[in-house]
Protein backbone atom coordinates (compact mmCIF):
# COMPACT_ATOMS: atom_id res chain seq x y z
CA UNK A 1 0.00 0.00 0.00
CA UNK A 2 1.28 3.45 -0.84
CA UNK A 3 2.11 5.58 2.09
CA UNK A 4 -0.88 7.77 2.79
CA UNK A 5 -0.37 11.48 2.91
CA UNK A 6 -1.22 13.40 6.07
CA UNK A 7 -4.39 14.72 4.44
CA UNK A 8 -5.49 11.21 3.52
CA UNK A 9 -4.83 9.99 7.05
CA UNK A 10 -6.97 12.69 8.66
CA UNK A 11 -9.70 12.33 6.04
CA UNK A 12 -9.81 8.63 6.93
CA UNK A 13 -10.62 9.68 10.50
CA UNK A 14 -13.36 11.96 9.19
CA UNK A 15 -14.74 8.96 7.26
CA UNK A 16 -14.69 6.93 10.50
CA UNK A 17 -16.80 9.69 12.05
CA UNK A 18 -19.19 9.62 9.07
CA UNK A 19 -19.60 5.86 9.58
CA UNK A 20 -20.70 6.53 13.17
CA UNK A 21 -23.42 8.84 11.82
CA UNK A 22 -24.47 6.17 9.31
CA UNK A 23 -24.77 3.58 12.09
CA UNK A 24 -27.31 5.90 13.74
CA UNK A 25 -29.32 6.30 10.53
CA UNK A 26 -27.93 9.82 10.06
CA UNK A 27 -26.67 11.16 6.72
CA UNK A 28 -23.01 10.00 6.85
CA UNK A 29 -20.88 13.13 7.20
CA UNK A 30 -17.87 13.40 9.50
CA UNK A 31 -15.30 16.02 10.42
CA UNK A 32 -12.07 16.30 12.37
CA UNK A 33 -10.03 19.34 13.39
CA UNK A 34 -6.27 19.03 13.64
CA UNK A 35 -3.70 21.28 15.32
CA UNK A 36 0.06 20.64 15.34
CA UNK A 37 -0.56 17.15 13.92
CA UNK A 38 -2.98 16.22 16.72
CA UNK A 39 -6.74 15.70 16.42
CA UNK A 40 -8.35 18.24 18.79
CA UNK A 41 -11.98 17.54 17.80
CA UNK A 42 -13.88 14.89 15.86
CA UNK A 43 -17.59 14.82 15.20
CA UNK A 44 -20.36 13.55 12.95
CA UNK A 45 -23.75 14.66 11.77
CA UNK A 46 -26.38 14.18 14.49
CA UNK A 47 -29.35 16.15 13.20
CA UNK A 48 -31.99 13.44 13.55
CA UNK A 49 -30.66 11.99 16.80
CA UNK A 50 -30.37 15.39 18.48
CA UNK A 51 -33.36 17.01 16.71
CA UNK A 52 -31.16 20.10 16.68
CA UNK A 53 -30.74 21.80 13.29
CA UNK A 54 -27.21 23.00 13.93
CA UNK A 55 -25.60 19.66 14.83
CA UNK A 56 -23.73 19.24 11.57
CA UNK A 57 -20.35 17.49 11.82
CA UNK A 58 -18.31 20.65 11.19
CA UNK A 59 -20.29 22.87 13.57
CA UNK A 60 -20.06 20.55 16.55
CA UNK A 61 -16.37 19.87 15.79
CA UNK A 62 -15.77 23.65 15.84
CA UNK A 63 -17.56 23.96 19.19
CA UNK A 64 -15.48 21.12 20.64
CA UNK A 65 -12.24 22.53 19.21
CA UNK A 66 -12.97 25.97 20.78
CA UNK A 67 -13.42 24.22 24.10
CA UNK A 68 -10.21 22.20 23.60
CA UNK A 69 -8.06 25.26 22.90
CA UNK A 70 -9.98 27.63 25.20
CA UNK A 71 -10.49 30.23 22.48
CA UNK A 72 -12.97 31.13 19.75
CA UNK A 73 -9.98 31.59 17.41
CA UNK A 74 -8.93 28.25 15.95
CA UNK A 75 -5.59 29.47 14.66
CA UNK A 76 -3.13 27.03 13.09
CA UNK A 77 -5.79 24.36 12.64
CA UNK A 78 -7.03 22.34 9.67
CA UNK A 79 -10.61 21.12 9.34
CA UNK A 80 -11.19 17.88 7.41
CA UNK A 81 -14.74 17.09 6.32
CA UNK A 82 -16.19 14.41 4.07
CA UNK A 83 -18.61 16.73 2.22
CA UNK A 84 -18.35 20.32 0.99
CA UNK A 85 -19.69 22.56 3.81
CA UNK A 86 -23.16 24.15 3.72
CA UNK A 87 -23.60 27.94 4.29
CA UNK A 88 -23.94 27.49 8.07
CA UNK A 89 -20.76 25.44 8.40
CA UNK A 90 -18.80 27.59 5.93
CA UNK A 91 -19.88 30.58 8.05
CA UNK A 92 -18.78 28.85 11.27
CA UNK A 93 -15.37 28.18 9.64
CA UNK A 94 -15.05 31.91 8.91
CA UNK A 95 -16.20 32.85 12.42
CA UNK A 96 -13.62 30.56 14.04
CA UNK A 97 -10.83 31.76 11.70
CA UNK A 98 -9.82 28.21 10.69
CA UNK A 99 -6.98 28.80 8.22
CA UNK A 100 -7.22 25.59 6.18
CA UNK A 101 -10.13 23.41 5.08
CA UNK A 102 -9.84 20.04 3.31
CA UNK A 103 -13.03 18.47 2.00
CA UNK A 104 -13.67 15.27 0.09
CA UNK A 105 -16.77 15.38 -2.14
CA UNK A 106 -18.51 18.38 -3.66
CA UNK A 107 -22.14 19.08 -2.77
CA UNK A 108 -23.66 20.51 -5.95
CA UNK A 109 -27.01 21.15 -4.23
CA UNK A 110 -25.86 23.05 -1.15
CA UNK A 111 -22.07 23.41 -1.06
CA UNK A 112 -20.87 26.93 -0.30
CA UNK A 113 -17.13 26.55 -0.73
CA UNK A 114 -17.01 25.90 -4.49
CA UNK A 115 -20.40 24.76 -5.80
CA UNK A 116 -23.03 27.46 -5.16
CA UNK A 117 -20.87 30.11 -3.48
CA UNK A 118 -17.23 30.56 -2.55
CA UNK A 119 -17.83 31.84 0.98
CA UNK A 120 -14.36 30.84 2.21
CA UNK A 121 -12.66 32.96 -0.43
CA UNK A 122 -14.48 36.28 -0.40
CA UNK A 123 -12.14 39.13 0.46
CA UNK A 124 -15.05 41.22 1.79
CA UNK A 125 -15.20 38.98 4.87
CA UNK A 126 -12.60 39.38 7.64
CA UNK A 127 -11.18 35.91 7.02
CA UNK A 128 -10.30 33.70 4.05
CA UNK A 129 -9.27 30.03 3.99
CA UNK A 130 -6.85 27.90 2.10
CA UNK A 131 -9.09 25.18 0.60
CA UNK A 132 -8.21 21.73 -0.77
CA UNK A 133 -10.84 19.46 -2.24
CA UNK A 134 -11.03 15.95 -3.61
CA UNK A 135 -9.15 14.01 -0.89
CA UNK A 136 -10.81 10.54 -0.81
CA UNK A 137 -13.72 12.10 -2.71
CA UNK A 138 -14.82 8.86 -4.39
CA UNK A 139 -15.13 6.97 -1.12
CA UNK A 140 -17.05 9.81 0.57
CA UNK A 141 -19.29 10.30 -2.41
CA UNK A 142 -20.07 6.56 -2.64
CA UNK A 143 -20.85 6.49 1.10
CA UNK A 144 -23.53 9.16 0.58
CA UNK A 145 -24.93 7.64 -2.62
CA UNK A 146 -25.21 4.22 -0.93
CA UNK A 147 -26.90 5.78 2.10
CA UNK A 148 -29.57 7.56 0.06
CA UNK A 149 -30.12 4.51 -2.16
CA UNK A 150 -30.67 2.32 0.92
CA UNK A 151 -33.05 4.95 2.32
CA UNK A 152 -35.10 4.96 -0.90
CA UNK A 153 -35.17 1.14 -0.98
CA UNK A 154 -36.32 1.07 2.64
CA UNK A 155 -39.13 3.56 1.92
CA UNK A 156 -40.24 1.55 -1.13
CA UNK A 157 -40.30 -1.66 0.93
CA UNK A 158 -42.35 0.12 3.61
CA UNK A 159 -44.85 1.32 0.99
CA UNK A 160 -45.16 -2.22 -0.41
CA UNK A 161 -45.71 -3.61 3.08
CA UNK A 162 -48.38 -0.94 3.71
CA UNK A 163 -50.20 -1.87 0.49
CA UNK A 164 -50.14 -5.56 1.46
CA UNK A 165 -51.69 -4.75 4.83
CA UNK A 166 -54.46 -2.66 3.25
CA UNK B 1 -47.38 56.62 22.61
CA UNK B 2 -48.51 54.86 19.45
CA UNK B 3 -49.48 51.29 19.85
CA UNK B 4 -46.50 49.16 18.93
CA UNK B 5 -46.87 46.53 16.27
CA UNK B 6 -46.18 42.90 17.08
CA UNK B 7 -42.86 43.09 15.23
CA UNK B 8 -41.81 46.12 17.29
CA UNK B 9 -42.75 44.37 20.50
CA UNK B 10 -40.66 41.29 19.76
CA UNK B 11 -37.76 43.40 18.44
CA UNK B 12 -37.83 45.24 21.77
CA UNK B 13 -37.24 41.88 23.47
CA UNK B 14 -34.33 41.22 21.09
CA UNK B 15 -32.92 44.63 22.10
CA UNK B 16 -33.26 43.63 25.76
CA UNK B 17 -31.18 40.56 24.93
CA UNK B 18 -28.59 42.72 23.14
CA UNK B 19 -28.32 44.89 26.27
CA UNK B 20 -27.46 41.76 28.28
CA UNK B 21 -24.58 41.10 25.87
CA UNK B 22 -23.44 44.72 26.20
CA UNK B 23 -23.41 44.45 30.00
CA UNK B 24 -20.91 41.58 29.61
CA UNK B 25 -18.68 43.60 27.28
CA UNK B 26 -19.94 41.59 24.28
CA UNK B 27 -20.92 43.16 20.95
CA UNK B 28 -24.60 43.98 21.64
CA UNK B 29 -26.66 41.66 19.42
CA UNK B 30 -29.82 39.89 20.57
CA UNK B 31 -32.36 37.50 19.09
CA UNK B 32 -35.72 35.98 19.97
CA UNK B 33 -37.72 33.22 18.30
CA UNK B 34 -41.50 33.37 18.44
CA UNK B 35 -44.10 30.68 17.76
CA UNK B 36 -47.86 31.22 17.99
CA UNK B 37 -47.28 34.59 19.62
CA UNK B 38 -45.08 33.12 22.36
CA UNK B 39 -41.33 33.58 22.79
CA UNK B 40 -39.81 30.07 22.65
CA UNK B 41 -36.14 31.16 22.74
CA UNK B 42 -34.18 34.33 23.51
CA UNK B 43 -30.45 34.74 23.36
CA UNK B 44 -27.57 37.17 22.97
CA UNK B 45 -24.07 37.17 21.60
CA UNK B 46 -21.65 35.43 23.97
CA UNK B 47 -18.55 34.94 21.87
CA UNK B 48 -16.02 36.44 24.27
CA UNK B 49 -17.63 35.10 27.44
CA UNK B 50 -17.92 31.56 26.07
CA UNK B 51 -14.76 31.68 23.89
CA UNK B 52 -16.85 29.66 21.46
CA UNK B 53 -16.99 31.00 17.89
CA UNK B 54 -20.52 29.83 17.18
CA UNK B 55 -22.29 31.49 20.14
CA UNK B 56 -23.95 34.23 18.10
CA UNK B 57 -27.39 35.31 19.32
CA UNK B 58 -29.28 33.68 16.43
CA UNK B 59 -27.40 30.39 16.54
CA UNK B 60 -27.91 29.79 20.25
CA UNK B 61 -31.55 30.91 19.98
CA UNK B 62 -32.04 28.33 17.21
CA UNK B 63 -30.48 25.59 19.37
CA UNK B 64 -32.74 26.53 22.29
CA UNK B 65 -35.82 26.71 20.06
CA UNK B 66 -35.11 23.22 18.66
CA UNK B 67 -34.94 21.95 22.22
CA UNK B 68 -38.15 23.79 23.13
CA UNK B 69 -40.17 22.29 20.25
CA UNK B 70 -38.35 18.93 20.21
CA UNK B 71 -37.57 19.15 16.51
CA UNK B 72 -34.87 20.45 14.18
CA UNK B 73 -37.66 21.95 12.06
CA UNK B 74 -38.73 25.33 13.44
CA UNK B 75 -41.93 25.54 11.43
CA UNK B 76 -44.34 28.44 11.99
CA UNK B 77 -41.73 30.49 13.83
CA UNK B 78 -40.37 34.00 13.38
CA UNK B 79 -36.81 34.97 14.30
CA UNK B 80 -36.19 38.57 15.41
CA UNK B 81 -32.60 39.81 15.50
CA UNK B 82 -31.09 43.23 16.04
CA UNK B 83 -28.47 42.93 13.26
CA UNK B 84 -28.54 41.40 9.78
CA UNK B 85 -27.32 37.77 10.14
CA UNK B 86 -23.80 36.64 9.15
CA UNK B 87 -23.29 33.64 6.79
CA UNK B 88 -23.24 31.17 9.69
CA UNK B 89 -26.49 32.42 11.20
CA UNK B 90 -28.20 32.81 7.83
CA UNK B 91 -27.19 29.21 7.14
CA UNK B 92 -28.57 28.06 10.52
CA UNK B 93 -31.86 29.81 9.67
CA UNK B 94 -32.02 27.82 6.42
CA UNK B 95 -31.09 24.56 8.18
CA UNK B 96 -33.84 25.02 10.77
CA UNK B 97 -36.43 26.00 8.13
CA UNK B 98 -37.47 29.19 9.97
CA UNK B 99 -40.11 30.68 7.66
CA UNK B 100 -39.83 34.35 8.65
CA UNK B 101 -36.92 36.56 9.71
CA UNK B 102 -37.19 40.15 10.95
CA UNK B 103 -33.96 42.08 11.45
CA UNK B 104 -33.29 45.63 12.54
CA UNK B 105 -30.05 47.11 11.18
CA UNK B 106 -28.10 46.12 8.07
CA UNK B 107 -24.52 44.89 8.41
CA UNK B 108 -22.74 46.21 5.31
CA UNK B 109 -19.48 44.41 6.23
CA UNK B 110 -20.81 40.90 6.84
CA UNK B 111 -24.58 40.70 6.40
CA UNK B 112 -25.71 37.79 4.24
CA UNK B 113 -29.44 38.47 3.98
CA UNK B 114 -29.31 41.66 1.89
CA UNK B 115 -25.87 43.30 2.08
CA UNK B 116 -23.21 40.92 0.70
CA UNK B 117 -25.39 37.96 -0.25
CA UNK B 118 -29.07 37.08 -0.21
CA UNK B 119 -28.69 33.59 1.29
CA UNK B 120 -32.26 33.49 2.62
CA UNK B 121 -33.71 34.02 -0.84
CA UNK B 122 -31.79 31.70 -3.12
CA UNK B 123 -34.09 29.20 -4.80
CA UNK B 124 -31.22 26.72 -5.24
CA UNK B 125 -31.36 25.98 -1.49
CA UNK B 126 -34.11 23.75 -0.10
CA UNK B 127 -35.61 26.60 1.94
CA UNK B 128 -36.36 30.30 1.48
CA UNK B 129 -37.49 32.88 4.05
CA UNK B 130 -39.84 35.79 4.17
CA UNK B 131 -37.58 38.67 5.31
CA UNK B 132 -38.47 42.04 6.85
CA UNK B 133 -35.81 44.57 7.70
CA UNK B 134 -35.64 47.96 9.38
CA UNK B 135 -37.75 47.35 12.49
CA UNK B 136 -36.22 49.60 15.20
CA UNK B 137 -33.13 49.83 12.98
CA UNK B 138 -32.00 53.23 14.30
CA UNK B 139 -31.99 52.09 17.91
CA UNK B 140 -30.11 48.87 17.11
CA UNK B 141 -27.64 50.67 14.89
CA UNK B 142 -26.96 53.35 17.54
CA UNK B 143 -26.46 50.65 20.17
CA UNK B 144 -23.67 49.12 18.04
CA UNK B 145 -22.10 52.48 17.10
CA UNK B 146 -22.03 53.53 20.77
CA UNK B 147 -20.51 50.20 21.78
CA UNK B 148 -17.65 50.41 19.29
CA UNK B 149 -17.03 54.10 20.07
CA UNK B 150 -16.77 53.32 23.80
CA UNK B 151 -14.40 50.43 23.00
CA UNK B 152 -12.14 52.71 20.95
CA UNK B 153 -12.17 55.38 23.70
CA UNK B 154 -11.25 52.74 26.28
CA UNK B 155 -8.34 51.48 24.17
CA UNK B 156 -7.07 55.06 23.68
CA UNK B 157 -7.26 55.71 27.42
CA UNK B 158 -5.36 52.49 28.09
CA UNK B 159 -2.63 53.52 25.62
CA UNK B 160 -2.34 56.94 27.31
CA UNK B 161 -2.08 55.29 30.71
CA UNK B 162 0.63 52.94 29.40
CA UNK B 163 2.65 55.90 28.05
CA UNK B 164 2.41 57.69 31.39
CA UNK B 165 3.74 54.61 33.19
CA UNK B 166 6.68 54.19 30.79
XYZ file of C-alpha atoms in Angstrom:
332
model
C 0.000 0.000 0.000
C 1.282 3.445 -0.838
C 2.114 5.583 2.088
C -0.877 7.770 2.785
C -0.375 11.484 2.914
C -1.223 13.397 6.072
C -4.394 14.720 4.440
C -5.494 11.205 3.524
C -4.828 9.987 7.054
C -6.969 12.694 8.662
C -9.699 12.332 6.041
C -9.809 8.628 6.933
C -10.623 9.684 10.502
C -13.359 11.965 9.188
C -14.735 8.961 7.262
C -14.693 6.931 10.505
C -16.802 9.691 12.047
C -19.186 9.615 9.071
C -19.601 5.861 9.578
C -20.699 6.531 13.172
C -23.417 8.842 11.825
C -24.473 6.166 9.310
C -24.768 3.583 12.090
C -27.313 5.898 13.739
C -29.325 6.303 10.533
C -27.932 9.819 10.056
C -26.667 11.160 6.725
C -23.007 10.004 6.852
C -20.881 13.130 7.196
C -17.871 13.399 9.501
C -15.299 16.021 10.418
C -12.066 16.298 12.368
C -10.033 19.345 13.391
C -6.269 19.030 13.640
C -3.704 21.280 15.323
C 0.056 20.637 15.340
C -0.557 17.154 13.923
C -2.981 16.218 16.723
C -6.737 15.705 16.421
C -8.348 18.240 18.789
C -11.980 17.539 17.795
C -13.881 14.886 15.855
C -17.588 14.816 15.203
C -20.356 13.547 12.952
C -23.750 14.662 11.770
C -26.381 14.183 14.495
C -29.354 16.154 13.198
C -31.990 13.443 13.554
C -30.657 11.989 16.795
C -30.371 15.389 18.482
C -33.357 17.005 16.710
C -31.162 20.103 16.683
C -30.742 21.797 13.295
C -27.208 23.001 13.928
C -25.605 19.659 14.831
C -23.729 19.238 11.568
C -20.350 17.492 11.820
C -18.315 20.652 11.192
C -20.292 22.871 13.570
C -20.056 20.549 16.554
C -16.374 19.872 15.788
C -15.766 23.649 15.840
C -17.562 23.965 19.195
C -15.480 21.121 20.644
C -12.243 22.535 19.214
C -12.971 25.967 20.777
C -13.418 24.222 24.103
C -10.213 22.202 23.597
C -8.056 25.263 22.899
C -9.982 27.633 25.199
C -10.487 30.225 22.479
C -12.971 31.131 19.752
C -9.983 31.590 17.411
C -8.927 28.249 15.950
C -5.592 29.474 14.659
C -3.131 27.029 13.085
C -5.789 24.363 12.645
C -7.033 22.344 9.670
C -10.606 21.118 9.336
C -11.188 17.879 7.408
C -14.735 17.087 6.321
C -16.188 14.413 4.069
C -18.606 16.726 2.215
C -18.352 20.316 0.994
C -19.689 22.560 3.806
C -23.160 24.153 3.724
C -23.604 27.938 4.293
C -23.938 27.493 8.075
C -20.759 25.439 8.402
C -18.799 27.589 5.934
C -19.876 30.581 8.048
C -18.781 28.847 11.269
C -15.375 28.177 9.644
C -15.050 31.909 8.914
C -16.197 32.852 12.425
C -13.621 30.556 14.038
C -10.826 31.756 11.701
C -9.818 28.213 10.687
C -6.984 28.803 8.224
C -7.215 25.595 6.178
C -10.132 23.406 5.075
C -9.835 20.045 3.314
C -13.027 18.471 1.998
C -13.667 15.273 0.087
C -16.767 15.375 -2.144
C -18.515 18.379 -3.660
C -22.143 19.079 -2.768
C -23.656 20.511 -5.954
C -27.012 21.151 -4.227
C -25.863 23.054 -1.148
C -22.074 23.406 -1.061
C -20.874 26.925 -0.302
C -17.126 26.546 -0.727
C -17.007 25.898 -4.486
C -20.400 24.759 -5.797
C -23.029 27.463 -5.158
C -20.875 30.107 -3.477
C -17.234 30.557 -2.553
C -17.830 31.844 0.980
C -14.362 30.840 2.213
C -12.661 32.961 -0.430
C -14.480 36.275 -0.401
C -12.141 39.129 0.463
C -15.051 41.219 1.792
C -15.198 38.976 4.872
C -12.602 39.379 7.644
C -11.182 35.909 7.019
C -10.303 33.704 4.052
C -9.272 30.035 3.992
C -6.850 27.902 2.097
C -9.086 25.183 0.596
C -8.206 21.727 -0.770
C -10.845 19.461 -2.242
C -11.032 15.947 -3.607
C -9.148 14.009 -0.894
C -10.815 10.537 -0.807
C -13.719 12.100 -2.705
C -14.822 8.857 -4.385
C -15.129 6.974 -1.121
C -17.050 9.807 0.570
C -19.291 10.304 -2.412
C -20.067 6.563 -2.639
C -20.849 6.486 1.095
C -23.534 9.162 0.577
C -24.925 7.635 -2.623
C -25.209 4.224 -0.925
C -26.901 5.782 2.102
C -29.569 7.563 0.057
C -30.122 4.509 -2.161
C -30.671 2.317 0.920
C -33.049 4.953 2.315
C -35.096 4.964 -0.902
C -35.171 1.139 -0.976
C -36.324 1.068 2.639
C -39.127 3.561 1.920
C -40.244 1.547 -1.133
C -40.302 -1.658 0.932
C -42.348 0.121 3.614
C -44.855 1.319 0.986
C -45.164 -2.218 -0.412
C -45.711 -3.607 3.083
C -48.380 -0.942 3.713
C -50.202 -1.871 0.489
C -50.141 -5.558 1.462
C -51.689 -4.746 4.832
C -54.465 -2.659 3.249
C -47.381 56.616 22.610
C -48.509 54.864 19.446
C -49.482 51.288 19.846
C -46.501 49.156 18.930
C -46.869 46.528 16.273
C -46.181 42.898 17.078
C -42.863 43.088 15.232
C -41.813 46.120 17.285
C -42.755 44.373 20.499
C -40.656 41.294 19.762
C -37.761 43.395 18.441
C -37.827 45.243 21.769
C -37.241 41.882 23.466
C -34.333 41.219 21.095
C -32.924 44.629 22.095
C -33.259 43.631 25.764
C -31.177 40.561 24.927
C -28.594 42.724 23.144
C -28.324 44.895 26.273
C -27.464 41.763 28.281
C -24.585 41.100 25.868
C -23.441 44.723 26.203
C -23.409 44.445 30.000
C -20.914 41.577 29.613
C -18.679 43.601 27.279
C -19.935 41.594 24.280
C -20.924 43.159 20.947
C -24.604 43.979 21.637
C -26.656 41.662 19.425
C -29.824 39.887 20.572
C -32.361 37.499 19.088
C -35.722 35.980 19.975
C -37.724 33.222 18.301
C -41.500 33.367 18.439
C -44.098 30.677 17.756
C -47.863 31.220 17.991
C -47.285 34.594 19.624
C -45.083 33.120 22.357
C -41.331 33.580 22.795
C -39.807 30.074 22.655
C -36.140 31.157 22.740
C -34.182 34.325 23.511
C -30.448 34.735 23.365
C -27.571 37.170 22.975
C -24.073 37.172 21.596
C -21.650 35.431 23.971
C -18.549 34.944 21.867
C -16.017 36.445 24.272
C -17.625 35.102 27.444
C -17.920 31.564 26.070
C -14.765 31.679 23.894
C -16.854 29.657 21.460
C -16.992 31.003 17.887
C -20.522 29.829 17.178
C -22.289 31.488 20.137
C -23.948 34.227 18.095
C -27.387 35.312 19.319
C -29.277 33.684 16.432
C -27.403 30.386 16.543
C -27.914 29.786 20.251
C -31.547 30.906 19.982
C -32.044 28.328 17.210
C -30.477 25.590 19.368
C -32.740 26.535 22.286
C -35.824 26.715 20.062
C -35.115 23.224 18.660
C -34.937 21.954 22.219
C -38.153 23.786 23.128
C -40.168 22.295 20.254
C -38.351 18.934 20.209
C -37.572 19.150 16.514
C -34.868 20.454 14.180
C -37.662 21.950 12.064
C -38.734 25.335 13.436
C -41.928 25.540 11.433
C -44.341 28.438 11.991
C -41.727 30.493 13.827
C -40.367 33.998 13.379
C -36.814 34.972 14.301
C -36.195 38.567 15.410
C -32.597 39.807 15.502
C -31.093 43.229 16.045
C -28.470 42.935 13.258
C -28.535 41.396 9.783
C -27.324 37.775 10.135
C -23.800 36.639 9.152
C -23.288 33.642 6.786
C -23.240 31.166 9.695
C -26.486 32.416 11.204
C -28.203 32.811 7.832
C -27.195 29.208 7.145
C -28.569 28.062 10.517
C -31.858 29.810 9.675
C -32.023 27.819 6.417
C -31.089 24.563 8.180
C -33.836 25.024 10.774
C -36.425 26.001 8.129
C -37.472 29.186 9.974
C -40.114 30.679 7.661
C -39.829 34.348 8.653
C -36.920 36.563 9.706
C -37.188 40.149 10.945
C -33.957 42.075 11.450
C -33.286 45.632 12.545
C -30.049 47.106 11.178
C -28.098 46.123 8.074
C -24.522 44.887 8.413
C -22.744 46.205 5.307
C -19.479 44.405 6.230
C -20.806 40.899 6.845
C -24.577 40.698 6.402
C -25.711 37.790 4.240
C -29.444 38.467 3.978
C -29.309 41.663 1.894
C -25.867 43.304 2.081
C -23.208 40.916 0.702
C -25.387 37.958 -0.251
C -29.074 37.075 -0.205
C -28.690 33.594 1.291
C -32.262 33.486 2.623
C -33.705 34.025 -0.842
C -31.786 31.696 -3.116
C -34.093 29.203 -4.798
C -31.217 26.721 -5.241
C -31.364 25.978 -1.494
C -34.105 23.747 -0.098
C -35.611 26.596 1.936
C -36.357 30.295 1.481
C -37.495 32.878 4.046
C -39.835 35.791 4.167
C -37.582 38.665 5.308
C -38.469 42.040 6.848
C -35.811 44.574 7.699
C -35.637 47.962 9.375
C -37.754 47.346 12.487
C -36.218 49.601 15.204
C -33.126 49.831 12.984
C -31.997 53.227 14.299
C -31.986 52.095 17.910
C -30.110 48.873 17.112
C -27.637 50.666 14.891
C -26.963 53.350 17.538
C -26.459 50.645 20.169
C -23.667 49.122 18.041
C -22.095 52.478 17.100
C -22.029 53.534 20.773
C -20.511 50.202 21.781
C -17.651 50.411 19.293
C -17.030 54.103 20.075
C -16.774 53.318 23.800
C -14.402 50.428 23.002
C -12.138 52.714 20.953
C -12.169 55.376 23.701
C -11.252 52.745 26.282
C -8.340 51.485 24.174
C -7.074 55.061 23.680
C -7.256 55.712 27.421
C -5.361 52.488 28.091
C -2.634 53.520 25.622
C -2.344 56.938 27.306
C -2.083 55.294 30.709
C 0.627 52.944 29.401
C 2.646 55.896 28.049
C 2.414 57.689 31.386
C 3.738 54.605 33.190
C 6.683 54.193 30.794
